[in-house]
Amino acid sequence: MDPKEFSGTIEPMIAEGWINSIEVIFAFMELQDADKDRCDTLFLTEDARLWWESVSVKFMSLRQGDSSVADFVGKFERGCHFVPLMANDTWEKMRNFMDRLRPILRRVVRVDGLTTYTVVVSRAFAAGQD
């Protein structure tokens, strides 16, 4: 389908145009979200590739550590925008959030069972205050 490579730009309309052209190809190919996430990065070059690698590495290594629950939720939410598979799948988002919580908070939050991402975040806030 001869997709165009994307090297990066500061012009949002150019970036949006590239995204739209890739989405048209993915729709035609009937790709699933997980496949889309793997394929679109193949067409990033130069600055765009460097940016993606730094963002994805930072997000994938994100852990709560000493951060407050509020700070961690903020960072996690921002990072999810770069991982559409996680942002669009509530179970995957909840699971990833739980895995990155401080172990003591993770145990407290898990005690009641997992239902939704929103409930897990609320429980993490409550456990963080305790």
Short mmCIF file of C-alpha atoms in Angstrom, two decimals:
data_model
loop_
_atom_site.label_atom_id
_atom_site.label_comp_id
_atom_site.label_asym_id
_atom_site.label_seq_id
_atom_site.Cartn_x
_atom_site.Cartn_y
_atom_site.Cartn_z
CA MET A 1 0.00 0.00 0.00
CA ASP A 2 3.16 2.15 -0.02
CA PRO A 3 2.71 3.98 3.31
CA LYS A 4 4.67 7.17 3.76
CA GLU A 5 7.38 7.37 6.38
CA PHE A 6 7.11 10.04 9.06
CA SER A 7 10.22 11.79 10.34
CA GLY A 8 8.49 14.26 12.64
CA THR A 9 7.27 17.83 12.44
CA ILE A 10 6.14 20.69 14.62
CA GLU A 11 3.10 21.18 12.37
CA PRO A 12 0.11 19.35 13.89
CA MET A 13 -1.81 19.22 10.60
CA ILE A 14 1.04 17.38 8.87
CA ALA A 15 1.26 14.87 11.72
CA GLU A 16 -2.54 14.44 11.69
CA GLY A 17 -2.46 13.88 7.93
CA TRP A 18 0.15 11.14 8.30
CA ILE A 19 -1.87 9.46 11.06
CA ASN A 20 -5.02 9.58 8.92
CA SER A 21 -3.21 8.06 5.92
CA ILE A 22 -1.89 5.20 8.07
CA GLU A 23 -5.35 4.63 9.61
CA VAL A 24 -6.88 4.31 6.12
CA ILE A 25 -4.36 1.60 5.28
CA PHE A 26 -4.98 -0.20 8.59
CA ALA A 27 -8.75 -0.08 8.06
CA PHE A 28 -8.36 -1.53 4.58
CA MET A 29 -6.15 -4.31 5.95
CA GLU A 30 -8.61 -4.89 8.84
CA LEU A 31 -5.80 -4.89 11.40
CA GLN A 32 -6.46 -5.40 15.11
CA ASP A 33 -5.26 -2.73 17.57
CA ALA A 34 -2.26 -4.77 18.72
CA ASP A 35 -1.11 -5.17 15.10
CA LYS A 36 -1.62 -1.47 14.41
CA ASP A 37 0.60 -0.52 17.34
CA ARG A 38 3.39 -2.71 16.02
CA CYS A 39 3.04 -1.63 12.39
CA ASP A 40 2.83 2.13 12.70
CA THR A 41 6.19 2.40 14.42
CA LEU A 42 7.80 0.75 11.38
CA PHE A 43 7.17 3.95 9.43
CA LEU A 44 8.68 6.36 11.95
CA THR A 45 12.12 7.68 11.01
CA GLU A 46 14.67 10.21 12.29
CA ASP A 47 13.27 12.53 15.00
CA ALA A 48 9.91 10.75 15.12
CA ARG A 49 11.59 7.39 15.82
CA LEU A 50 13.85 8.90 18.51
CA TRP A 51 10.85 10.57 20.14
CA TRP A 52 8.80 7.35 20.09
CA GLU A 53 11.63 5.26 21.51
CA SER A 54 12.20 7.69 24.38
CA VAL A 55 8.46 7.96 25.16
CA SER A 56 7.78 4.24 24.97
CA VAL A 57 10.84 3.31 27.06
CA LYS A 58 9.93 5.88 29.73
CA PHE A 59 6.32 4.72 29.87
CA MET A 60 7.09 1.01 29.85
CA SER A 61 9.50 1.45 32.75
CA LEU A 62 7.12 3.72 34.70
CA ARG A 63 6.59 2.60 38.29
CA GLN A 64 5.01 4.42 41.22
CA GLY A 65 8.11 4.30 43.38
CA ASP A 66 8.07 7.18 45.86
CA SER A 67 5.49 9.18 43.89
CA SER A 68 2.16 9.99 45.47
CA VAL A 69 -0.83 8.18 44.03
CA ALA A 70 -2.01 11.44 42.45
CA ASP A 71 1.34 12.05 40.72
CA PHE A 72 1.54 8.45 39.57
CA VAL A 73 -2.01 8.49 38.15
CA GLY A 74 -1.18 11.68 36.24
CA LYS A 75 1.97 10.18 34.70
CA PHE A 76 0.20 6.91 33.94
CA GLU A 77 -2.72 8.67 32.23
CA ARG A 78 -0.35 10.79 30.09
CA GLY A 79 1.63 7.69 29.12
CA CYS A 80 -1.50 5.77 28.11
CA HIS A 81 -2.05 8.22 25.25
CA PHE A 82 1.05 6.76 23.60
CA VAL A 83 -0.16 3.18 23.94
CA PRO A 84 -3.60 3.04 22.27
CA LEU A 85 -4.01 -0.68 22.95
CA MET A 86 -3.87 0.07 26.67
CA ALA A 87 -5.86 3.29 26.49
CA ASN A 88 -8.70 1.61 24.59
CA ASP A 89 -8.85 -1.62 26.60
CA THR A 90 -10.05 -0.98 30.17
CA TRP A 91 -8.94 -4.38 31.45
CA GLU A 92 -5.44 -3.95 30.01
CA LYS A 93 -5.24 -0.43 31.43
CA MET A 94 -6.34 -1.62 34.88
CA ARG A 95 -3.88 -4.52 34.85
CA ASN A 96 -0.96 -2.31 33.82
CA PHE A 97 -1.83 0.30 36.43
CA MET A 98 -1.95 -2.37 39.15
CA ASP A 99 1.36 -3.89 38.05
CA ARG A 100 3.08 -0.51 38.36
CA LEU A 101 1.75 0.43 41.81
CA ARG A 102 3.97 0.25 44.86
CA PRO A 103 3.74 -3.40 46.13
CA ILE A 104 2.15 -2.45 49.46
CA LEU A 105 -0.61 -0.48 47.71
CA ARG A 106 -1.08 -3.21 45.11
CA ARG A 107 -1.81 -5.77 47.83
CA VAL A 108 -4.33 -3.50 49.55
CA VAL A 109 -6.11 -2.65 46.28
CA ARG A 110 -6.28 -6.31 45.18
CA VAL A 111 -7.91 -7.52 48.40
CA ASP A 112 -11.40 -6.46 47.29
CA GLY A 113 -11.05 -7.87 43.78
CA LEU A 114 -10.58 -5.99 40.55
CA THR A 115 -13.58 -4.52 38.77
CA THR A 116 -12.73 -1.43 36.71
CA TYR A 117 -9.81 0.94 36.21
CA THR A 118 -11.74 3.75 37.92
CA VAL A 119 -12.43 1.60 41.00
CA VAL A 120 -8.78 0.50 41.17
CA VAL A 121 -7.59 4.13 41.00
CA SER A 122 -10.06 5.10 43.75
CA ARG A 123 -8.83 2.25 45.94
CA ALA A 124 -5.21 3.25 45.29
CA PHE A 125 -5.98 6.81 46.41
CA ALA A 126 -7.63 5.49 49.59
CA ALA A 127 -4.77 3.07 50.29
CA GLY A 128 -2.22 5.85 49.65
CA GLN A 129 -3.91 8.05 52.23
CA ASP A 130 -3.85 5.24 54.81
#
